[in-house]
Short mmCIF file of C-alpha atoms and ligand atoms in Angstrom, two decimals:
data_model
loop_
_atom_site.label_atom_id
_atom_site.label_comp_id
_atom_site.label_asym_id
_atom_site.label_seq_id
_atom_site.Cartn_x
_atom_site.Cartn_y
_atom_site.Cartn_z
CA UNK A 1 85.49 105.68 119.10
CA UNK A 2 83.88 108.35 117.10
CA UNK A 3 85.47 109.22 113.72
CA UNK A 4 84.19 112.13 111.81
CA UNK A 5 84.03 111.89 108.01
CA UNK A 6 85.91 115.06 107.40
CA UNK A 7 88.81 114.75 104.79
CA UNK A 8 92.40 115.70 105.96
CA UNK A 9 94.22 117.78 103.33
CA UNK A 10 95.86 115.32 100.99
CA UNK A 11 96.83 111.78 101.44
CA UNK A 12 95.21 108.46 100.74
CA UNK A 13 92.07 109.17 102.98
CA UNK A 14 91.30 112.42 101.18
CA UNK A 15 91.70 110.51 97.89
CA UNK A 16 89.23 107.71 98.86
CA UNK A 17 86.79 110.14 100.19
CA UNK A 18 87.09 112.24 96.88
CA UNK A 19 86.22 109.12 94.98
CA UNK A 20 83.20 108.20 97.19
CA UNK A 21 81.76 111.78 97.03
CA UNK A 22 81.96 111.43 93.29
CA UNK A 23 80.32 108.15 93.18
CA UNK A 24 77.50 109.30 95.76
CA UNK A 25 76.88 112.28 93.59
CA UNK A 26 76.37 110.07 90.47
CA UNK A 27 74.13 107.79 92.46
CA UNK A 28 71.98 110.68 93.93
CA UNK A 29 72.44 109.76 97.53
CA UNK A 30 72.01 112.03 100.27
CA UNK A 31 74.62 113.48 102.77
CA UNK A 32 73.91 111.16 105.46
CA UNK A 33 74.61 108.14 103.23
CA UNK A 34 78.03 109.74 102.24
CA UNK A 35 78.90 110.25 105.90
CA UNK A 36 77.90 106.75 106.79
CA UNK A 37 80.21 105.22 103.88
CA UNK A 38 83.03 107.71 104.46
CA UNK A 39 83.29 106.54 108.19
CA UNK A 40 84.93 103.38 109.44
CA UNK A 41 82.49 101.22 111.43
CA UNK A 42 85.07 100.41 113.83
CA UNK A 43 88.77 101.24 114.58
CA UNK A 44 91.16 99.62 117.10
CA UNK A 45 94.47 101.11 117.79
CA UNK A 46 96.81 99.29 120.20
CA UNK A 47 100.13 99.85 121.54
CA UNK A 48 102.63 96.97 120.84
CA UNK A 49 105.60 96.82 123.17
CA UNK A 50 108.20 94.93 121.31
CA UNK A 51 111.45 93.70 123.14
CA UNK A 52 114.33 94.15 120.57
CA UNK A 53 116.87 91.32 120.18
CA UNK A 54 119.26 93.45 122.18
CA UNK A 55 116.81 93.77 125.09
CA UNK A 56 115.56 97.11 124.47
CA UNK A 57 111.87 97.80 124.95
CA UNK A 58 110.18 99.88 121.92
CA UNK A 59 106.50 100.49 122.08
CA UNK A 60 105.03 100.40 118.44
CA UNK A 61 101.49 101.37 117.39
CA UNK A 62 99.17 99.06 115.61
CA UNK A 63 95.64 99.74 114.11
CA UNK A 64 92.90 97.56 112.62
CA UNK A 65 90.27 99.46 110.94
CA UNK A 66 86.89 97.76 109.85
CA UNK A 67 85.23 100.03 107.39
CA UNK A 68 82.12 98.12 106.58
CA UNK A 69 80.16 95.06 107.47
CA UNK A 70 77.14 95.44 105.30
CA UNK A 71 77.83 92.41 102.76
CA UNK A 72 79.50 90.39 105.26
CA UNK A 73 82.60 90.01 107.62
CA UNK A 74 85.43 92.63 107.03
CA UNK A 75 88.45 91.33 104.95
CA UNK A 76 91.76 93.12 104.28
CA UNK A 77 95.35 92.87 104.61
CA UNK A 78 97.99 93.64 107.41
CA UNK A 79 100.79 96.17 106.40
CA UNK A 80 104.15 96.63 108.09
CA UNK A 81 105.98 99.76 107.38
CA UNK A 82 107.76 102.70 109.14
CA UNK A 83 105.26 105.17 107.76
CA UNK A 84 102.01 103.24 108.57
CA UNK A 85 99.43 105.56 110.07
CA UNK A 86 95.77 105.46 110.99
CA UNK A 87 94.52 107.68 108.12
CA UNK A 88 96.34 105.44 105.57
CA UNK A 89 94.82 102.32 107.20
CA UNK A 90 91.32 104.12 107.09
CA UNK A 91 91.68 104.75 103.23
CA UNK A 92 92.79 101.19 102.53
CA UNK A 93 90.20 99.65 104.56
CA UNK A 94 87.47 101.85 102.62
CA UNK A 95 89.11 100.57 99.28
CA UNK A 96 88.74 96.94 100.47
CA UNK A 97 84.78 97.49 100.96
CA UNK A 98 84.44 98.71 97.47
CA UNK A 99 86.82 96.07 95.81
CA UNK A 100 85.03 93.13 97.78
CA UNK A 101 81.75 94.49 96.25
CA UNK A 102 82.78 95.20 93.05
CA UNK A 103 84.14 91.57 92.43
CA UNK A 104 80.88 90.41 94.45
CA UNK A 105 82.56 89.06 97.55
CA UNK A 106 80.39 88.40 100.62
CA UNK A 107 82.62 90.65 102.82
CA UNK A 108 83.08 94.19 103.96
CA UNK A 109 86.52 95.89 103.98
CA UNK A 110 89.33 96.12 106.73
CA UNK A 111 92.87 96.82 106.89
CA UNK A 112 95.51 96.66 109.57
CA UNK A 113 98.94 98.00 109.91
CA UNK A 114 102.03 98.41 112.36
CA UNK A 115 104.39 101.20 112.20
CA UNK A 116 107.49 99.01 111.93
CA UNK A 117 110.26 98.74 109.32
CA UNK A 118 110.43 95.02 108.68
CA UNK A 119 113.75 95.40 106.88
CA UNK A 120 115.47 96.51 110.00
CA UNK A 121 113.90 93.99 112.32
CA UNK A 122 114.97 90.35 112.86
CA UNK A 123 112.70 87.39 112.02
CA UNK A 124 112.12 86.78 115.87
CA UNK A 125 111.35 90.63 116.49
CA UNK A 126 108.75 90.40 113.80
CA UNK A 127 107.32 87.14 115.23
CA UNK A 128 106.88 88.93 118.61
CA UNK A 129 105.15 92.14 117.13
CA UNK A 130 102.88 89.94 115.18
CA UNK A 131 101.83 87.74 118.08
CA UNK A 132 101.41 90.60 120.44
CA UNK A 133 99.34 92.76 117.91
CA UNK A 134 97.20 89.61 117.15
CA UNK A 135 96.61 89.11 120.67
CA UNK A 136 95.51 92.69 121.29
CA UNK A 137 93.12 92.65 118.27
CA UNK A 138 91.91 89.01 118.78
CA UNK A 139 88.50 90.36 120.08
CA UNK A 140 87.67 91.81 116.88
CA UNK A 141 89.08 89.37 114.31
CA UNK A 142 87.85 85.88 113.74
CA UNK A 143 86.65 83.84 110.46
CA UNK A 144 82.97 85.35 110.82
CA UNK A 145 84.28 88.81 111.86
CA UNK A 146 87.33 90.08 110.12
CA UNK A 147 89.92 87.83 108.21
CA UNK A 148 93.41 89.43 107.74
CA UNK A 149 95.92 88.78 104.82
CA UNK A 150 99.27 89.78 103.83
CA UNK A 151 99.85 93.35 102.36
CA UNK A 152 103.06 95.30 102.14
CA UNK A 153 105.83 94.16 104.24
CA UNK A 154 104.10 91.01 105.59
CA UNK A 155 103.72 87.46 104.08
CA UNK A 156 102.76 83.97 104.69
CA UNK A 157 105.13 83.48 107.77
CA UNK A 158 103.24 86.53 109.43
CA UNK A 159 99.81 84.77 108.67
CA UNK A 160 100.99 81.57 110.08
CA UNK A 161 101.94 83.42 113.43
CA UNK A 162 98.66 85.11 113.36
CA UNK A 163 96.89 81.77 112.93
CA UNK A 164 98.73 80.14 115.55
CA UNK A 165 98.31 83.05 118.19
CA UNK A 166 94.55 83.42 117.50
CA UNK A 167 94.11 79.75 117.67
CA UNK A 168 95.99 79.24 120.91
CA UNK A 169 93.84 82.00 122.34
CA UNK A 170 90.51 80.26 121.36
CA UNK A 171 91.71 76.63 122.23
CA UNK A 172 91.28 75.30 118.91
CA UNK A 173 92.71 75.77 115.29
CA UNK A 174 91.06 78.15 113.34
CA UNK A 175 92.34 78.12 109.81
CA UNK A 176 89.71 80.50 108.30
CA UNK A 177 90.99 83.50 110.49
CA UNK A 178 93.41 84.42 108.10
CA UNK A 179 94.28 84.11 104.33
CA UNK A 180 97.42 84.08 102.46
CA UNK A 181 98.75 81.49 104.77
CA UNK A 182 101.26 78.64 103.83
CA UNK A 183 99.84 75.77 101.82
CA UNK A 184 100.53 73.52 104.56
CA UNK A 185 98.47 75.25 106.96
CA UNK A 186 95.48 75.37 104.58
CA UNK A 187 96.59 78.14 102.28
CA UNK A 188 94.97 78.07 98.76
CA UNK A 189 96.81 76.78 95.74
CA UNK A 190 97.27 79.87 93.47
CA UNK A 191 96.90 82.38 96.21
CA UNK A 192 100.35 83.63 96.30
CA UNK A 193 100.34 84.79 92.58
CA UNK A 194 96.62 85.84 92.45
CA UNK A 195 97.00 89.34 92.55
CA UNK A 196 99.80 89.48 90.09
CA UNK A 197 97.71 86.98 87.72
CA UNK A 198 94.82 89.27 87.95
CA UNK A 199 96.99 92.40 87.35
CA UNK A 200 98.52 90.56 84.14
CA UNK A 201 95.18 89.46 82.91
CA UNK A 202 93.81 92.85 83.28
CA UNK A 203 96.73 94.53 81.43
CA UNK A 204 96.04 92.03 78.53
CA UNK A 205 92.41 92.97 78.70
CA UNK A 206 92.91 96.81 78.90
CA UNK A 207 95.64 96.49 75.92
CA UNK A 208 93.06 94.95 73.85
CA UNK A 209 90.47 97.43 74.69
CA UNK A 210 92.90 100.15 73.41
CA UNK A 211 93.65 97.99 70.20
CA UNK A 212 97.01 96.87 71.41
CA UNK A 213 98.67 93.36 71.63
CA UNK A 214 100.49 92.22 74.75
CA UNK A 215 103.18 90.83 72.47
CA UNK A 216 105.96 93.48 72.22
CA UNK A 217 104.21 95.82 74.69
CA UNK A 218 106.52 98.13 76.47
CA UNK A 219 105.79 97.94 80.22
CA UNK A 220 107.40 99.33 83.30
CA UNK A 221 106.55 98.07 86.90
CA UNK A 222 107.23 100.16 89.99
CA UNK A 223 107.68 97.63 93.06
CA UNK A 224 109.06 94.23 92.85
CA UNK A 225 107.36 92.52 95.80
CA UNK A 226 104.63 90.26 95.88
CA UNK A 227 102.44 91.86 93.23
CA UNK A 228 105.02 93.65 91.00
CA UNK A 229 107.44 90.70 90.62
CA UNK A 230 104.89 87.97 89.41
CA UNK A 231 103.00 90.64 87.42
CA UNK A 232 106.30 91.31 85.54
CA UNK A 233 106.91 87.62 85.22
CA UNK A 234 103.44 86.78 83.88
CA UNK A 235 103.48 89.83 81.27
CA UNK A 236 107.08 88.74 80.13
CA UNK A 237 105.61 85.09 79.67
CA UNK A 238 102.99 86.69 77.58
CA UNK A 239 105.31 88.13 75.26
CA UNK A 240 105.41 91.68 76.69
CA UNK A 241 108.54 93.61 76.83
CA UNK A 242 109.10 94.61 80.74
CA UNK A 243 111.63 97.60 79.90
CA UNK A 244 111.97 98.89 83.47
CA UNK A 245 111.37 97.90 87.12
CA UNK A 246 112.04 99.55 90.52
CA UNK A 247 111.94 98.87 93.99
CA UNK A 248 112.58 100.93 97.14
CA UNK A 249 116.30 100.93 96.63
CA UNK A 250 116.44 101.93 93.00
CA UNK A 251 115.44 101.18 89.38
CA UNK A 252 116.76 99.29 86.46
CA UNK A 253 116.15 99.81 82.64
CA UNK A 254 116.70 97.61 79.52
CA UNK A 255 114.89 99.16 76.57
CA UNK A 256 115.15 95.92 74.53
CA UNK A 257 113.47 93.93 77.34
CA UNK A 258 114.73 92.69 80.76
CA UNK A 259 115.26 89.01 81.19
CA UNK A 260 112.64 88.82 83.76
CA UNK A 261 113.53 85.26 85.22
CA UNK A 262 117.16 86.36 85.67
CA UNK A 263 116.09 89.47 87.38
CA UNK A 264 113.69 87.43 89.79
CA UNK A 265 116.84 85.26 90.54
CA UNK A 266 119.01 88.30 90.94
CA UNK A 267 116.52 89.97 93.34
CA UNK A 268 115.96 86.60 95.37
CA UNK A 269 119.74 86.83 96.13
CA UNK A 270 120.47 90.54 96.35
CA UNK A 271 117.31 91.61 98.26
CA UNK A 272 116.83 94.35 95.38
CA UNK A 273 116.56 94.81 91.68
CA UNK A 274 119.50 97.17 91.84
CA UNK A 275 122.95 95.78 90.72
CA UNK A 276 121.21 93.55 88.01
CA UNK A 277 123.91 92.88 85.27
CA UNK A 278 121.44 92.56 82.42
CA UNK A 279 120.29 96.33 82.80
CA UNK A 280 121.33 99.92 83.32
CA UNK A 281 120.56 101.82 86.52
CA UNK A 282 117.58 104.26 86.07
CA UNK A 283 116.54 107.18 88.44
CA UNK A 284 113.57 105.58 90.06
CA UNK A 285 111.25 108.94 89.54
CA UNK A 286 112.07 108.44 85.67
CA UNK A 287 110.49 105.06 85.57
CA UNK A 288 106.95 106.68 85.89
CA UNK A 289 107.80 108.98 82.97
CA UNK A 290 108.98 106.62 80.40
CA UNK A 291 107.20 106.23 77.01
CA UNK A 292 105.19 103.15 77.47
CA UNK A 293 102.30 101.05 76.58
CA UNK A 294 101.38 100.25 80.23
CA UNK A 295 102.90 101.50 83.56
CA UNK A 296 102.11 99.19 86.60
CA UNK A 297 102.72 101.01 90.00
CA UNK A 298 102.64 98.14 92.23
CA UNK A 299 104.37 99.71 95.35
CA UNK A 300 102.54 102.29 97.63
CA UNK A 301 99.97 105.13 97.44
CA UNK A 302 100.32 108.56 96.00
CA UNK A 303 103.24 107.91 93.52
CA UNK A 304 101.46 109.55 90.62
CA UNK A 305 100.45 113.03 91.76
CA UNK A 306 99.72 116.41 90.56
CA UNK A 307 103.43 117.05 90.14
CA UNK A 308 104.16 114.26 87.72
CA UNK A 309 101.03 113.34 86.07
CA UNK A 310 101.69 115.43 83.22
CA UNK A 311 104.80 113.80 82.39
CA UNK A 312 103.33 110.24 82.50
CA UNK A 313 103.91 109.02 78.87
CA UNK A 314 102.26 105.67 79.29
CA UNK A 315 99.09 104.93 77.29
CA UNK A 316 97.59 102.75 80.15
CA UNK A 317 98.26 102.83 83.81
CA UNK A 318 97.27 99.60 85.65
CA UNK A 319 97.19 100.15 89.42
CA UNK A 320 98.65 96.94 90.98
CA UNK A 321 99.13 99.06 94.24
CA UNK A 322 96.31 100.47 96.29
CA UNK A 323 95.83 104.20 95.77
CA UNK A 324 98.84 104.93 93.61
CA UNK A 325 97.17 107.90 91.82
CA UNK A 326 96.11 110.93 93.69
CA UNK A 327 92.59 112.46 92.95
CA UNK A 328 94.39 115.46 91.11
CA UNK A 329 96.59 113.17 89.10
CA UNK A 330 93.44 111.02 88.01
CA UNK A 331 91.84 113.98 86.62
CA UNK A 332 95.04 115.09 84.69
CA UNK A 333 95.48 111.59 83.25
CA UNK A 334 91.73 111.43 82.13
CA UNK A 335 92.17 114.78 80.34
CA UNK A 336 95.39 113.43 78.62
CA UNK A 337 93.23 110.40 77.66
CA UNK A 338 95.50 107.87 79.57
CA UNK A 339 93.52 104.90 80.41
CA UNK A 340 93.70 104.31 84.08
CA UNK A 341 92.60 100.79 85.39
CA UNK A 342 91.71 101.32 88.89
CA UNK A 343 93.09 99.43 91.96
CA UNK A 344 89.80 97.96 93.05
CA UNK A 345 89.67 96.26 89.77
CA UNK A 346 93.11 95.55 88.74
CA UNK A 347 94.47 93.95 91.89
CA UNK A 348 91.21 92.42 93.08
CA UNK A 349 92.83 88.82 92.28
CA UNK A 350 94.44 88.70 95.64
CA UNK A 351 91.20 89.21 97.67
CA UNK A 352 89.22 86.89 95.27
CA UNK A 353 91.51 83.98 95.88
CA UNK A 354 91.62 84.88 99.60
CA UNK A 355 87.80 84.33 99.41
CA UNK A 356 88.32 80.83 97.80
CA UNK A 357 91.00 80.25 100.51
CA UNK A 358 88.60 81.02 103.39
CA UNK A 359 85.58 79.01 101.52
CA UNK A 360 88.03 76.11 101.33
CA UNK A 361 88.87 76.38 105.19
CA UNK A 362 85.05 76.50 105.74
CA UNK A 363 84.47 73.56 103.58
CA UNK A 364 87.63 71.80 104.79
CA UNK A 365 88.30 70.70 101.26
CA UNK A 366 90.99 71.97 98.87
CA UNK A 367 90.47 73.09 95.29
CA UNK A 368 93.02 72.16 92.59
CA UNK A 369 95.15 75.10 91.26
CA UNK A 370 93.35 74.95 87.87
CA UNK A 371 89.90 75.20 89.58
CA UNK A 372 91.19 78.29 91.53
CA UNK A 373 92.58 79.98 88.22
CA UNK A 374 89.44 79.10 86.42
CA UNK A 375 87.16 80.77 89.03
CA UNK A 376 89.51 83.62 89.61
CA UNK A 377 89.48 84.37 85.74
CA UNK A 378 85.69 84.07 85.49
CA UNK A 379 85.20 86.72 88.50
CA UNK A 380 87.66 89.21 87.04
CA UNK A 381 86.13 88.98 83.61
CA UNK A 382 82.76 89.61 84.80
CA UNK A 383 83.99 92.66 86.92
CA UNK A 384 86.10 93.98 84.03
CA UNK A 385 83.19 94.04 81.57
CA UNK A 386 80.82 95.34 84.26
CA UNK A 387 83.14 98.24 84.61
CA UNK A 388 83.85 99.06 81.20
CA UNK A 389 80.22 98.85 80.15
CA UNK A 390 79.21 101.06 82.89
CA UNK A 391 81.97 103.73 82.24
CA UNK A 392 80.64 103.81 78.57
CA UNK A 393 77.23 104.14 79.82
CA UNK A 394 77.97 106.88 82.52
CA UNK A 395 80.55 108.43 80.33
CA UNK A 396 83.05 108.41 83.24
CA UNK A 397 86.38 106.97 84.05
CA UNK A 398 86.83 103.38 84.87
CA UNK A 399 87.55 104.27 88.54
CA UNK A 400 84.37 106.33 88.98
CA UNK A 401 82.46 103.43 87.31
CA UNK A 402 83.93 100.64 89.62
CA UNK A 403 83.38 102.74 92.56
CA UNK A 404 80.01 103.61 91.77
CA UNK A 405 78.97 99.97 91.16
CA UNK A 406 80.62 98.99 94.37
CA UNK A 407 79.15 101.84 96.59
CA UNK A 408 75.67 100.95 94.90
CA UNK A 409 75.88 97.42 95.83
CA UNK A 410 77.05 98.25 99.62
CA UNK A 411 74.24 100.72 99.87
CA UNK A 412 71.63 98.34 98.78
CA UNK A 413 72.69 95.69 101.28
CA UNK A 414 72.62 98.37 103.96
CA UNK A 415 69.27 99.44 102.94
CA UNK A 416 67.81 95.89 102.89
CA UNK A 417 69.37 95.40 106.34
CA UNK A 418 68.00 98.77 107.65
CA UNK A 419 69.45 101.03 110.29
CA UNK A 420 69.37 99.38 113.62
CA UNK A 421 67.69 100.52 116.06
P1 LIG B 501 105.51 93.85 99.23
O1 LIG B 501 106.00 94.54 100.45
O2 LIG B 501 105.69 92.57 98.66
O3 LIG B 501 106.22 94.81 97.96
C1 LIG B 501 106.46 96.02 97.71
C2 LIG B 501 107.45 96.57 96.81
O4 LIG B 501 107.26 97.91 96.55
C3 LIG B 501 108.90 96.16 97.23
O5 LIG B 501 109.63 95.74 96.13
C4 LIG B 501 109.41 97.44 97.71
O6 LIG B 501 110.72 97.67 97.59
C5 LIG B 501 108.78 98.44 96.77
N1 LIG B 501 108.73 99.84 97.16
C6 LIG B 501 108.25 100.36 98.30
N2 LIG B 501 108.22 101.64 98.40
C7 LIG B 501 108.58 102.12 97.17
C8 LIG B 501 108.71 103.22 96.50
N3 LIG B 501 108.59 104.39 97.07
N4 LIG B 501 109.27 103.28 95.16
C9 LIG B 501 109.37 101.98 94.39
N5 LIG B 501 109.17 100.76 95.09
C10 LIG B 501 108.84 100.84 96.24
O7 LIG B 501 104.10 94.35 98.90
P2 LIG B 501 103.02 93.85 97.89
O8 LIG B 501 102.18 93.07 98.59
O9 LIG B 501 103.75 93.58 96.61
O10 LIG B 501 101.97 95.23 97.78
C11 LIG B 501 102.31 96.09 96.67
C12 LIG B 501 101.02 97.02 96.53
O11 LIG B 501 99.98 96.13 96.22
C13 LIG B 501 100.30 97.55 97.81
O12 LIG B 501 99.80 98.82 97.49
C14 LIG B 501 99.35 96.69 98.45
O13 LIG B 501 98.38 97.03 99.34
C15 LIG B 501 98.75 96.24 96.95
N6 LIG B 501 98.15 94.98 96.94
C16 LIG B 501 98.76 93.72 97.59
C17 LIG B 501 97.98 92.58 97.37
C18 LIG B 501 98.65 91.32 97.67
O14 LIG B 501 98.09 90.18 97.53
N7 LIG B 501 99.78 91.22 98.28
C19 LIG B 501 96.79 92.71 96.87
C20 LIG B 501 96.13 93.78 96.56
C21 LIG B 501 96.94 95.00 96.71
#
């Protein structure tokens, strides 16, 4: 399939290509290099017929986009959501390429998505969808080719079904085909909380960079899923005041600081943060505009945009989610001296420990949790300093510094390999 590197108006792909354009300009690369990096290497779209529990057949659409292979096999999550579309998956795949290069993993970037609402689907339906999708994309995934992981709306159960379906297809168990799988199937200790741990550590580093202490820092978290929930928990444990959190159903606020463990327990039972007794309800949009030391968007793309960026009153934005800040909002926040720690740095803990999980599967050896955490911190610290130094040297935002470093590494790998034929 031919995919032109023209940007649509708005949306995450437009933002991803704007960021790439800026990095290519800084690096002085030519238009051909931009086109090559703006374009996915491979895109597979499949129809996924689903038999609902009541017998109806519904035909869903699934995608797997492999953006780049210059540094190694492609790596990236699988998303379930009613609004998933190809352009979103393309953008997320491109960001995965930069993220892997930035933290120096031997991977390119990929992403997958199925347009399904997991909340209105039964477990049996999700299993059937996952297995059918996996068998459809099986020819293009594999431990040396493309390694999926969980993302929004998917979890370790989905990874277990993917592992099983792929393994049955090839006639042997292939633990390295996915990461973020259950520990009992070769998942890595420390993987489930790795993204959140990284987000929390980077938040502490960003606060220190701005001369602030994490103890007593006022923080709000948008999204209370795999990333947001544990980031709130780790920062609460570090002494921060988590003043507000939200999920797709609503938001809650307690200016003196939420009792995060109690909120986690409430959400585990209720399925939402809404109704938590230890807090007041809050209009979800207002969470982004509270007076804060740190705002952590940890839900979906494009939530900080031209329409609300001037009302963001946080000193620091740490992007737990991928692409939560549009290009226009990014410019506005920089003008207003808000420090934005970009997604490809802030949430890279997940893919770093996914890489450790893949390495452990290839070694058939399990590392201790302490070992995983030590190596995670080491990589994130190196990347943080590289980005901060480069931003100061080039006098650019942390995002542009991070993207530029990553684009340079990917392009170097491409140049060394050469263009075939
Ligand atoms: P998840 O499905 O576990 O949780 C998503 C959370 O966001 C849920 O609480 C949901 O209710 C909430 N949400 C959805 N739409 C919302 C909205 N409009 N407003 C407020 N809340 C909303 O997903 P996750 O794995 O936590 O991923 C969150 C973000 O982090 C995504 O951008 C994902 O790509 C990114 N990310 C995840 C990982 C990982 O390891 N899971 C790694 C890197 C980046």
